[in-house]
Structures are given as structure tokens and as C-alpha cells.
């Protein structure tokens, strides 16, 4: 039972354009959401997070939007750069101390010149 | 800034052998998590520790055990290894004392290959 889903396994975007990565979840107990970037054979690198009490969080070129009623979140990268090419994982937790992360299946982003 | 350290980075074992993976969290982080990522899969939660006590347990086989020590480092012990245990094992750490305290920061992983 995949509680966090990323329905697009891959995405190709031109340099300078906006990249939009989507994530859906089914568990209504999730209240903290994160995006990680991952290169092969490396650990996930934290990008940005959002609490369920917010609907938007911005950090530089990265913005995460949360729609709780739709159980949907998205990561916007503007402008996209070639160095952004990686696998992006959406993750969610129920919050609290030592709460585990449930990951989505990942989206491979390729930013082309 | 200091990151999560994992050792060894690579490990090759035979079936039925044992393996010990080590994790050193970011300084002043009190919570450690272990995840397993199989080929082409997303990371799956195994177990977590807060202040040296087991906090949560996921799909961790009974052949595996883990603990967190007084210096907050953690070890994952894996016995009677099976071919299916071949995977990337990630450790992550966090601290509720920090802003964004629920954010987990991951180490580089240990790649385990069981032959």
C-alpha cells in the first residue's frame, strides 16, 4: 500500500524553465512533508519542507505548495538548472518525536540545455 | 557543517554471515533512523531511536537488531544474511531542539552486497 505516490517517474525540462514535481498522499495523519534530492549511490539531500498548517513554503528557487483537502503537494523549481538533474523524493511523516518518513517512489528530473 | 557519517560505505558478505553498520549522527542530534533502499525502490523505514531508546519500528526482519549508544551513535546488526538483504542502508538524524526539528538529514549510505 503506497501511501505516498509520485505518479510521474520522469520529467524533462529545459534550463531556465519551471520544473513542477507532484506528490499525492492517502494518509490523513501525515502533517509534515519534505522533498529530498538524490543522486545515485548517495544519501537523500534535504531540500525543503512544509507543515500541514501552511499551504506554501519558499526557499530560494524552491517552493513547495500543499493542498490538504486534495492531499496533494508540489515542488516548483524556478529557474531550473542543469545541476538540478537528479531523482526527487517526496516524503511525509505523522509528526512528533522520531516519526518515520514514508517516501514516494521518486521522480527523475532531467534539466536540458 | 558536519553531516551524518556512515561506515563502512561498501560491504560485501556471504550468505548466512553477519554485518554491522555504523552511524554517527550530526552533533547534538538525539534521534537516529535507519532506512533500507532496494534497487529501483524508495527508502523503507526500519527502526528509530530517540535518546538511546527505541522509538518506532518498521519492516525490520527479526534477524536485524539495532541500538543507540551513550554518544548517540547507532549500529545496525544484521545476522544470517540473505541475498535479498543486498541494498543501500541509510541512516538519518534529527533533533527536535532545532528549527524544523522533524527534518531528517541523511548520511551517504552503506551499500551491502550479499553473495
Coordinates of C-alpha atoms in Angstrom, one line a residue:
Chain A
X1 CA 0.0 0.0 0.0
X2 CA 1.8 3.1 -1.3
X3 CA 0.7 5.9 1.0
X4 CA 2.8 8.5 -0.8
X5 CA 2.7 8.5 -4.6
X6 CA 4.7 10.3 -7.3
X7 CA 2.9 9.4 -10.5
X8 CA 5.5 10.8 -12.9
X9 CA 8.6 8.6 -12.9
X10 CA 10.4 11.1 -15.0
X11 CA 10.3 14.7 -16.1
X12 CA 12.4 16.7 -18.7
X13 CA 12.6 20.4 -18.5
X14 CA 14.6 23.0 -20.4
X15 CA 17.2 25.1 -18.5
X16 CA 15.6 28.3 -17.2
X17 CA 12.1 27.0 -17.2
X18 CA 10.0 25.9 -14.3
X19 CA 10.1 22.3 -13.0
X20 CA 6.9 21.1 -11.3
X21 CA 7.1 17.8 -9.4
X22 CA 3.9 16.4 -7.9
X23 CA 3.1 14.2 -5.0
X24 CA -0.1 12.7 -3.7
X25 CA -0.7 11.0 -0.3
X26 CA -3.5 9.0 1.2
X27 CA -2.8 9.0 5.0
X28 CA -4.7 12.0 6.6
X29 CA -2.5 11.6 9.7
X30 CA 0.5 13.0 7.7
X31 CA 1.2 16.5 8.9
X32 CA 4.8 17.2 7.8
X33 CA 6.1 16.9 4.3
X34 CA 9.5 17.1 2.8
X35 CA 11.3 17.0 -0.5
X36 CA 14.7 15.3 -1.0
X37 CA 17.0 15.3 -3.9
X38 CA 19.0 12.2 -4.5
X39 CA 21.9 11.3 -6.8
X40 CA 22.8 7.6 -7.5
X41 CA 24.7 5.9 -4.6
X42 CA 24.3 8.9 -2.4
X43 CA 22.0 9.7 0.5
X44 CA 18.9 11.9 0.1
X45 CA 19.7 15.6 0.5
X46 CA 17.0 17.7 2.2
X47 CA 15.6 20.5 0.0
X48 CA 12.5 22.0 1.6
X49 CA 9.7 21.1 3.9
X50 CA 6.2 22.2 4.8
X51 CA 4.0 21.8 7.8
X52 CA 0.3 21.0 7.4
X53 CA -0.7 24.3 8.9
X54 CA 0.8 26.1 5.9
X55 CA 0.0 26.0 2.2
X56 CA 3.2 27.4 0.8
X57 CA 6.9 27.5 1.8
X58 CA 9.6 29.1 -0.3
X59 CA 13.4 28.8 -0.1
X60 CA 15.3 30.4 -2.9
X61 CA 14.5 28.7 -6.2
X62 CA 12.4 26.1 -4.5
X63 CA 8.7 26.5 -3.5
X64 CA 6.5 23.7 -2.0
X65 CA 2.7 24.0 -2.2
X66 CA 0.4 21.9 0.0
X67 CA -3.3 21.3 -0.8
X68 CA -4.5 19.4 2.3
X69 CA -8.1 18.9 1.0
X70 CA -6.7 17.3 -2.1
X71 CA -3.9 15.5 -0.3
X72 CA -1.5 16.9 -2.8
X73 CA 1.8 18.7 -2.7
X74 CA 4.1 20.0 -5.4
X75 CA 7.6 21.3 -5.7
X76 CA 8.4 24.1 -8.0
X77 CA 11.9 24.8 -9.1
X78 CA 12.4 28.2 -10.8
X79 CA 14.6 28.7 -12.8
X80 CA 15.7 25.1 -13.4
X81 CA 19.4 24.5 -13.8
X82 CA 21.3 21.5 -15.2
X83 CA 22.6 20.8 -11.7
X84 CA 19.1 20.1 -10.6
X85 CA 19.1 16.9 -12.6
X86 CA 18.5 14.1 -10.0
X87 CA 15.8 11.9 -8.5
X88 CA 13.4 13.8 -6.3
X89 CA 11.6 12.1 -3.5
X90 CA 8.6 13.4 -1.7
X91 CA 8.3 12.2 2.0
X92 CA 5.7 12.5 4.7
X93 CA 5.5 12.0 8.4
X94 CA 2.8 12.0 11.1
X95 CA 4.9 14.4 13.1
X96 CA 6.3 14.3 16.6
X97 CA 9.5 12.9 18.0
X98 CA 11.3 10.3 16.0
X99 CA 8.4 10.0 13.5
X100 CA 9.4 7.8 10.5
X101 CA 9.3 9.1 6.9
X102 CA 7.2 7.5 4.3
X103 CA 8.7 8.1 0.8
X104 CA 7.2 8.4 -2.6
X105 CA 8.6 6.4 -5.5
X106 CA 10.6 9.3 -6.8
X107 CA 10.6 11.4 -10.0
X108 CA 13.8 11.6 -12.1
X109 CA 14.2 15.2 -13.3
X110 CA 16.4 16.0 -16.2
X111 CA 17.2 19.6 -17.0
X112 CA 18.4 20.0 -20.6
X113 CA 20.4 22.8 -22.0
Chain B
X1 CA 28.6 21.8 8.5
X2 CA 29.1 18.3 9.9
X3 CA 26.9 15.7 8.3
X4 CA 25.8 12.2 9.2
X5 CA 28.6 9.7 8.9
X6 CA 28.1 6.1 8.0
X7 CA 30.6 3.3 7.9
X8 CA 31.6 1.3 6.0
X9 CA 30.5 2.8 2.7
X10 CA 30.6 -0.6 1.0
X11 CA 30.4 -4.1 2.4
X12 CA 30.4 -7.5 0.7
X13 CA 29.3 -10.5 2.7
X14 CA 28.4 -14.1 2.0
X15 CA 25.0 -15.6 2.8
X16 CA 24.5 -16.5 6.4
X17 CA 27.2 -14.2 7.6
X18 CA 26.7 -11.2 9.9
X19 CA 27.2 -7.5 9.2
X20 CA 27.4 -4.4 11.4
X21 CA 26.7 -1.0 10.0
X22 CA 27.6 2.2 12.0
X23 CA 26.0 5.6 12.0
X24 CA 27.3 8.8 13.6
X25 CA 24.6 11.5 13.7
X26 CA 25.0 15.2 13.3
X27 CA 26.5 16.6 16.5
X28 CA 23.7 17.4 19.1
X29 CA 21.2 15.3 17.2
X30 CA 19.4 13.0 19.6
X31 CA 17.4 10.9 17.1
X32 CA 18.6 8.3 14.7
X33 CA 16.7 6.5 11.9
X34 CA 17.6 3.5 9.7
X35 CA 16.2 3.0 6.2
X36 CA 16.7 0.3 3.6
X37 CA 16.6 1.1 -0.2
X38 CA 16.4 -1.8 -2.6
X39 CA 17.3 -1.4 -6.3
X40 CA 14.7 0.9 -8.0
X41 CA 12.7 1.3 -4.8
X42 CA 12.0 4.1 -2.4
X43 CA 13.7 4.1 1.0
X44 CA 11.8 1.9 3.6
X45 CA 11.9 2.7 7.3
X46 CA 13.5 0.1 9.5
X47 CA 13.8 1.5 13.0
X48 CA 14.4 4.7 15.0
X49 CA 15.9 5.7 18.3
X50 CA 15.3 8.8 20.5
X51 CA 17.6 9.4 23.4
X52 CA 19.0 5.9 23.2
X53 CA 15.6 4.3 23.4
X54 CA 13.9 2.5 20.5
X55 CA 11.1 4.8 19.3
X56 CA 9.5 3.2 16.3
X57 CA 9.9 0.0 14.3
X58 CA 9.1 -0.6 10.7
X59 CA 9.5 -3.6 8.4
X60 CA 12.8 -4.8 10.1
X61 CA 13.4 -8.5 10.0
X62 CA 13.9 -10.3 13.3
X63 CA 17.4 -11.2 12.1
X64 CA 18.3 -7.5 12.4
X65 CA 18.8 -5.6 15.6
X66 CA 20.0 -2.1 16.4
X67 CA 20.8 0.2 19.3
X68 CA 21.8 3.7 20.0
X69 CA 24.8 4.2 22.3
X70 CA 25.5 6.8 25.0
X71 CA 27.4 9.0 22.5
X72 CA 24.3 8.8 20.2
X73 CA 25.9 6.8 17.5
X74 CA 23.9 3.8 16.3
X75 CA 24.7 0.4 15.0
X76 CA 22.6 -1.9 12.9
X77 CA 23.4 -5.6 13.3
X78 CA 22.4 -8.0 10.6
X79 CA 22.7 -11.7 11.0
X80 CA 22.0 -14.8 8.8
X81 CA 22.3 -12.5 5.8
X82 CA 20.2 -13.4 2.8
X83 CA 20.6 -12.4 -0.9
X84 CA 17.6 -10.2 -0.5
X85 CA 19.3 -8.1 2.1
X86 CA 21.5 -6.6 -0.6
X87 CA 20.5 -2.9 -0.6
X88 CA 21.6 0.6 0.3
X89 CA 21.2 1.3 4.0
X90 CA 20.7 4.9 5.1
X91 CA 21.0 6.4 8.5
X92 CA 19.4 9.7 9.2
X93 CA 19.4 12.0 12.3
X94 CA 17.3 14.8 13.6
X95 CA 16.8 16.9 16.7
X96 CA 13.5 18.4 18.0
X97 CA 15.6 21.1 19.6
X98 CA 16.3 22.6 16.2
X99 CA 14.1 24.7 14.0
X100 CA 12.4 22.3 11.5
X101 CA 13.1 19.7 14.2
X102 CA 11.2 17.0 12.3
X103 CA 13.5 17.2 9.3
X104 CA 15.7 14.2 8.9
X105 CA 19.2 14.5 7.5
X106 CA 20.6 11.5 5.7
X107 CA 24.1 10.0 5.6
X108 CA 25.7 8.8 2.4
X109 CA 24.6 5.2 2.9
X110 CA 26.2 1.8 3.2
X111 CA 25.9 -0.4 0.1
X112 CA 25.6 -4.0 1.2
X113 CA 26.1 -6.8 -1.3
X114 CA 25.3 -10.4 -0.2
X115 CA 26.8 -13.1 -2.4

